[in-house]
């Protein structure tokens, strides 16, 4: 069921719920510039075996209101929007799964609103913590010295997005997914194209927003709160991750008190068919605990 929820005067958020309405709620938070349809239908449907699954469009994505140029907001506002979605659906507490920027927003919720979470699952993200990563041999590495984004991806992100028509935009997005997917699983260009075409049809246009890249990203450090949390947290480790490569997931698991970590073989910074079954199994096992 689709619904729009008012987040602020003149700002509406598109939401969709799947699964039994009386099942335990699970909120999916997608990454930067990505609407809720970035969570593939097949994966969402797997999670409905136990949950009422909610996905939604961030501000400046999909069918939600695009207003950043008129009314800029900090990235932390997107975490508050997640709470607005829960409030609008009369959900007091939920399991929350966040990917990429969504994983950072989930950490803000763990730190600032732990009473609203039943559990948290973090995918393809980095720790909002200044705690060093301690290697197996005991050597500490400051967070700023952990491996960075793959050069090929940085080069693509540095190029301005030009409006060369729908087909050219689809080709650009498919190539983006090829790089994000990493190098360990076969890449299905037709699957990526179909996903992006669905996103474009859902949005109503193929413009690319840069709002989240321009939003104020200061004051996100939550070192102490994450180190003291009691929210059950699962960290997904993706060995082919090009944005936050290992050992970022292990650093996350060290920074968040009590966090568990599980690796999804071959996974990168994407959600191709090959990872749906093991990823859903890991999430469902975690929420069942």
Tab-separated table of C-alpha atoms in Angstrom:
chain	number	residue	atom	x	y	z
A	1	UNK	CA	0.000	0.000	0.000
A	2	UNK	CA	1.330	3.424	-0.989
A	3	UNK	CA	0.973	6.529	1.176
A	4	UNK	CA	2.317	10.062	1.319
A	5	UNK	CA	3.381	11.373	4.724
A	6	UNK	CA	3.878	15.057	5.530
A	7	UNK	CA	7.397	15.652	6.858
A	8	UNK	CA	7.295	19.474	6.977
A	9	UNK	CA	5.251	22.284	5.418
A	10	UNK	CA	5.413	21.638	1.696
A	11	UNK	CA	7.389	18.390	2.049
A	12	UNK	CA	5.798	14.972	1.486
A	13	UNK	CA	7.465	11.567	1.626
A	14	UNK	CA	6.302	8.661	-0.523
A	15	UNK	CA	6.043	5.368	1.358
A	16	UNK	CA	5.058	1.825	0.485
A	17	UNK	CA	4.188	-1.021	2.825
A	18	UNK	CA	4.229	-4.718	1.943
A	19	UNK	CA	3.358	-7.771	3.999
A	20	UNK	CA	0.869	-8.380	6.776
A	21	UNK	CA	-0.074	-5.149	8.533
A	22	UNK	CA	0.026	-6.892	11.925
A	23	UNK	CA	3.532	-8.301	11.376
A	24	UNK	CA	6.618	-6.854	13.054
A	25	UNK	CA	7.570	-3.657	11.140
A	26	UNK	CA	10.848	-3.416	9.228
A	27	UNK	CA	11.902	-0.078	7.732
A	28	UNK	CA	14.313	0.007	4.772
A	29	UNK	CA	16.472	3.145	4.395
A	30	UNK	CA	18.207	3.535	1.036
A	31	UNK	CA	21.406	5.397	0.199
A	32	UNK	CA	22.170	8.868	-1.154
A	33	UNK	CA	20.207	10.022	-4.209
A	34	UNK	CA	18.379	6.670	-4.199
A	35	UNK	CA	14.599	6.253	-3.832
A	36	UNK	CA	12.884	3.425	-2.004
A	37	UNK	CA	12.697	1.368	-5.189
A	38	UNK	CA	16.451	0.948	-4.865
A	39	UNK	CA	15.416	-1.966	-2.633
A	40	UNK	CA	14.506	-4.609	-5.253
A	41	UNK	CA	10.997	-6.054	-5.124
A	42	UNK	CA	12.347	-9.598	-4.879
A	43	UNK	CA	14.362	-8.801	-1.746
A	44	UNK	CA	11.482	-6.871	-0.173
A	45	UNK	CA	9.112	-9.781	-0.780
A	46	UNK	CA	11.520	-12.202	0.894
A	47	UNK	CA	11.492	-10.032	3.997
A	48	UNK	CA	7.677	-9.975	4.086
A	49	UNK	CA	7.749	-13.642	5.130
A	50	UNK	CA	8.042	-12.319	8.675
A	51	UNK	CA	7.652	-8.548	8.511
A	52	UNK	CA	5.538	-5.628	7.448
A	53	UNK	CA	8.196	-4.063	5.212
A	54	UNK	CA	8.225	-0.320	4.564
A	55	UNK	CA	10.362	1.436	1.979
A	56	UNK	CA	10.206	5.132	1.191
A	57	UNK	CA	11.683	7.886	-0.938
A	58	UNK	CA	14.078	10.313	0.737
A	59	UNK	CA	13.512	13.998	0.120
A	60	UNK	CA	14.792	14.899	-3.357
A	61	UNK	CA	14.334	11.367	-4.667
A	62	UNK	CA	11.504	9.489	-6.344
A	63	UNK	CA	8.002	10.786	-5.681
A	64	UNK	CA	8.909	12.629	-2.493
A	65	UNK	CA	9.218	16.422	-2.605
A	66	UNK	CA	12.317	17.884	-4.268
A	67	UNK	CA	13.024	21.161	-2.452
A	68	UNK	CA	16.717	21.260	-1.554
A	69	UNK	CA	17.553	24.181	-3.837
A	70	UNK	CA	14.845	26.287	-2.202
A	71	UNK	CA	15.187	24.925	1.349
A	72	UNK	CA	18.552	23.245	2.067
A	73	UNK	CA	18.720	20.767	4.945
A	74	UNK	CA	21.495	18.863	6.740
A	75	UNK	CA	21.986	15.141	6.177
A	76	UNK	CA	20.817	14.534	9.732
A	77	UNK	CA	17.351	15.718	8.640
A	78	UNK	CA	17.052	12.537	6.592
A	79	UNK	CA	17.325	10.489	9.797
A	80	UNK	CA	14.518	12.547	11.314
A	81	UNK	CA	12.501	11.847	8.161
A	82	UNK	CA	12.782	8.119	8.888
A	83	UNK	CA	11.155	8.748	12.261
A	84	UNK	CA	8.483	10.824	10.523
A	85	UNK	CA	7.684	7.814	8.349
A	86	UNK	CA	7.309	5.599	11.420
A	87	UNK	CA	5.155	8.224	13.152
A	88	UNK	CA	2.985	8.672	10.078
A	89	UNK	CA	2.344	4.931	9.977
A	90	UNK	CA	1.684	4.750	13.749
A	91	UNK	CA	4.731	2.542	14.313
A	92	UNK	CA	6.321	2.938	17.734
A	93	UNK	CA	9.356	0.683	17.170
A	94	UNK	CA	10.765	-1.057	14.107
A	95	UNK	CA	13.611	-3.155	12.840
A	96	UNK	CA	15.672	-0.851	10.607
A	97	UNK	CA	17.909	-1.816	7.696
A	98	UNK	CA	20.090	0.901	6.178
A	99	UNK	CA	22.359	0.773	3.140
A	100	UNK	CA	25.182	3.214	2.319
A	101	UNK	CA	24.003	6.676	3.457
A	102	UNK	CA	21.007	4.801	4.844
A	103	UNK	CA	23.423	2.917	7.085
A	104	UNK	CA	24.752	6.217	8.413
A	105	UNK	CA	21.219	7.452	9.035
A	106	UNK	CA	20.494	4.207	10.871
A	107	UNK	CA	23.511	4.850	13.091
A	108	UNK	CA	22.103	8.289	13.914
A	109	UNK	CA	18.861	6.593	14.932
A	110	UNK	CA	20.752	4.031	17.040
A	111	UNK	CA	22.564	6.865	18.803
A	112	UNK	CA	19.833	9.485	19.111
A	113	UNK	CA	16.585	7.473	19.196
A	114	UNK	CA	17.430	3.958	20.427
A	115	UNK	CA	13.933	3.530	21.885
A	116	UNK	CA	12.495	3.518	18.329
A	117	UNK	CA	14.562	0.534	17.129
A	118	UNK	CA	13.919	-3.163	17.667
A	119	UNK	CA	17.154	-3.932	15.821
A	120	UNK	CA	19.497	-2.439	13.214
A	121	UNK	CA	21.201	-3.903	10.150
A	122	UNK	CA	23.962	-1.901	8.436
A	123	UNK	CA	25.008	-2.512	4.825
A	124	UNK	CA	27.754	-0.817	2.775
A	125	UNK	CA	28.486	2.015	5.167
A	126	UNK	CA	31.146	3.419	7.492
A	127	UNK	CA	31.183	4.046	11.225
A	128	UNK	CA	30.136	7.417	12.616
A	129	UNK	CA	32.872	6.919	15.184
A	130	UNK	CA	36.386	8.178	15.859
A	131	UNK	CA	37.400	4.897	17.505
A	132	UNK	CA	40.425	3.361	15.691
A	133	UNK	CA	40.058	0.033	13.930
A	134	UNK	CA	42.110	-2.585	15.749
A	135	UNK	CA	43.641	-5.114	13.367
A	136	UNK	CA	43.855	-8.815	14.291
A	137	UNK	CA	47.504	-8.288	15.319
A	138	UNK	CA	46.450	-5.501	17.691
A	139	UNK	CA	47.648	-2.586	15.544
A	140	UNK	CA	45.233	0.369	15.628
A	141	UNK	CA	44.334	2.257	12.440
A	142	UNK	CA	42.627	5.675	12.642
A	143	UNK	CA	39.325	5.754	10.707
A	144	UNK	CA	40.680	8.354	8.278
A	145	UNK	CA	43.420	5.918	7.235
A	146	UNK	CA	41.069	3.070	6.304
A	147	UNK	CA	40.827	2.238	2.566
A	148	UNK	CA	38.990	4.807	0.470
A	149	UNK	CA	36.566	4.743	-2.433
A	150	UNK	CA	37.723	2.922	-5.579
A	151	UNK	CA	39.439	5.376	-8.002
A	152	UNK	CA	37.262	4.258	-10.909
A	153	UNK	CA	34.164	5.205	-8.938
A	154	UNK	CA	35.600	8.534	-7.832
A	155	UNK	CA	36.408	9.348	-11.444
A	156	UNK	CA	32.828	8.615	-12.492
A	157	UNK	CA	31.414	10.718	-9.654
A	158	UNK	CA	33.663	13.630	-10.630
A	159	UNK	CA	32.067	13.885	-14.080
A	160	UNK	CA	29.079	16.252	-14.377
A	161	UNK	CA	25.841	14.494	-15.301
A	162	UNK	CA	24.685	15.841	-18.654
A	163	UNK	CA	21.174	15.509	-20.047
A	164	UNK	CA	21.802	13.521	-23.214
A	165	UNK	CA	18.405	11.846	-23.263
A	166	UNK	CA	16.794	8.854	-21.579
A	167	UNK	CA	18.842	6.143	-23.279
A	168	UNK	CA	22.140	7.833	-22.457
A	169	UNK	CA	21.046	8.275	-18.845
A	170	UNK	CA	20.105	4.596	-18.581
A	171	UNK	CA	23.503	3.625	-19.989
A	172	UNK	CA	25.227	5.864	-17.423
A	173	UNK	CA	23.262	4.349	-14.551
A	174	UNK	CA	23.912	0.801	-15.712
A	175	UNK	CA	27.653	1.515	-15.879
A	176	UNK	CA	27.439	3.001	-12.394
A	177	UNK	CA	25.894	-0.237	-11.094
A	178	UNK	CA	28.573	-2.246	-12.900
A	179	UNK	CA	31.257	-0.446	-10.891
A	180	UNK	CA	29.294	-0.470	-7.628
A	181	UNK	CA	28.715	-4.207	-7.897
A	182	UNK	CA	32.403	-4.957	-7.561
A	183	UNK	CA	34.306	-7.635	-9.391
A	184	UNK	CA	33.331	-10.939	-7.790
A	185	UNK	CA	29.793	-11.580	-9.080
A	186	UNK	CA	28.702	-11.615	-12.737
A	187	UNK	CA	27.072	-8.351	-13.752
A	188	UNK	CA	23.567	-8.487	-15.240
A	189	UNK	CA	23.222	-5.287	-17.273
A	190	UNK	CA	19.615	-6.032	-18.236
A	191	UNK	CA	18.625	-6.450	-14.586
A	192	UNK	CA	20.255	-3.127	-13.681
A	193	UNK	CA	18.604	-1.410	-16.641
A	194	UNK	CA	15.155	-2.761	-15.715
A	195	UNK	CA	15.606	-1.558	-12.120
A	196	UNK	CA	16.590	1.945	-13.226
A	197	UNK	CA	13.801	2.138	-15.794
A	198	UNK	CA	11.346	1.281	-13.012
A	199	UNK	CA	12.878	4.003	-10.818
A	200	UNK	CA	12.535	6.545	-13.628
A	201	UNK	CA	8.911	5.568	-14.273
A	202	UNK	CA	8.206	5.793	-10.537
A	203	UNK	CA	9.856	9.229	-10.281
A	204	UNK	CA	8.251	10.593	-13.432
A	205	UNK	CA	11.515	11.904	-14.908
A	206	UNK	CA	15.176	10.924	-15.218
A	207	UNK	CA	16.801	13.975	-13.622
A	208	UNK	CA	19.517	13.196	-11.085
A	209	UNK	CA	19.455	15.131	-7.825
A	210	UNK	CA	22.711	16.146	-6.141
A	211	UNK	CA	20.975	17.319	-2.955
A	212	UNK	CA	22.418	14.694	-0.628
A	213	UNK	CA	25.947	15.320	-1.869
A	214	UNK	CA	25.522	19.037	-1.127
A	215	UNK	CA	23.774	18.693	2.236
A	216	UNK	CA	25.651	19.672	5.396
A	217	UNK	CA	27.377	16.531	6.700
A	218	UNK	CA	28.807	18.038	9.885
A	219	UNK	CA	28.042	16.926	13.442
A	220	UNK	CA	27.499	13.266	12.568
A	221	UNK	CA	30.050	11.769	14.960
A	222	UNK	CA	28.359	9.464	17.481
A	223	UNK	CA	31.384	7.692	19.000
A	224	UNK	CA	30.187	7.521	22.594
A	225	UNK	CA	26.567	6.681	21.855
A	226	UNK	CA	27.456	3.826	19.483
A	227	UNK	CA	29.956	2.408	21.988
A	228	UNK	CA	27.253	2.286	24.662
A	229	UNK	CA	24.173	1.269	22.691
A	230	UNK	CA	21.983	-1.704	23.555
A	231	UNK	CA	20.308	-1.826	20.109
A	232	UNK	CA	20.998	-5.285	18.602
A	233	UNK	CA	23.053	-4.515	15.507
A	234	UNK	CA	24.104	-6.635	12.543
A	235	UNK	CA	26.863	-5.473	10.188
A	236	UNK	CA	26.929	-6.914	6.662
A	237	UNK	CA	30.433	-7.379	5.276
A	238	UNK	CA	30.727	-7.198	1.476
A	239	UNK	CA	34.102	-8.437	0.195
A	240	UNK	CA	33.765	-6.718	-3.221
A	241	UNK	CA	32.638	-3.373	-1.732
A	242	UNK	CA	34.153	-0.424	-3.733
A	243	UNK	CA	32.821	2.423	-1.547
A	244	UNK	CA	33.553	1.243	2.002
A	245	UNK	CA	35.799	-1.789	1.434
A	246	UNK	CA	36.976	-4.105	4.195
A	247	UNK	CA	37.933	-3.545	6.934
A	248	UNK	CA	35.211	-0.850	7.177
A	249	UNK	CA	32.569	-3.440	8.213
A	250	UNK	CA	34.893	-4.794	10.912
A	251	UNK	CA	35.530	-1.266	12.139
A	252	UNK	CA	31.754	-0.762	12.340
A	253	UNK	CA	31.368	-3.961	14.343
A	254	UNK	CA	34.070	-2.811	16.757
A	255	UNK	CA	32.628	0.694	17.133
A	256	UNK	CA	29.074	-0.437	17.945
A	257	UNK	CA	28.656	-2.232	21.227
A	258	UNK	CA	27.558	-5.835	20.818
A	259	UNK	CA	27.415	-5.732	17.021
A	260	UNK	CA	27.645	-8.973	15.060
A	261	UNK	CA	29.141	-9.250	11.581
A	262	UNK	CA	28.330	-11.603	8.718
A	263	UNK	CA	29.825	-11.732	5.221
A	264	UNK	CA	27.730	-12.075	2.069
A	265	UNK	CA	30.048	-13.795	-0.463
A	266	UNK	CA	30.759	-11.777	-3.609
A	267	UNK	CA	28.686	-8.785	-2.551
A	268	UNK	CA	29.669	-5.240	-3.503
A	269	UNK	CA	27.817	-1.947	-3.060
A	270	UNK	CA	24.710	-3.193	-4.854
A	271	UNK	CA	21.798	-5.605	-4.502
A	272	UNK	CA	21.903	-7.984	-7.495
A	273	UNK	CA	19.820	-11.167	-7.532
A	274	UNK	CA	22.719	-13.288	-6.283
A	275	UNK	CA	22.744	-11.623	-2.863
A	276	UNK	CA	18.991	-11.509	-2.217
A	277	UNK	CA	18.667	-14.952	-0.628
A	278	UNK	CA	21.720	-14.826	1.670
A	279	UNK	CA	21.076	-11.186	2.592
A	280	UNK	CA	17.403	-11.788	3.411
A	281	UNK	CA	18.368	-14.861	5.432
A	282	UNK	CA	20.910	-12.845	7.434
A	283	UNK	CA	18.413	-10.030	8.116
A	284	UNK	CA	15.609	-12.403	9.075
A	285	UNK	CA	17.884	-14.396	11.361
A	286	UNK	CA	18.941	-11.162	13.047
A	287	UNK	CA	15.404	-9.830	13.539
A	288	UNK	CA	14.268	-13.230	14.836
A	289	UNK	CA	16.963	-13.069	17.516
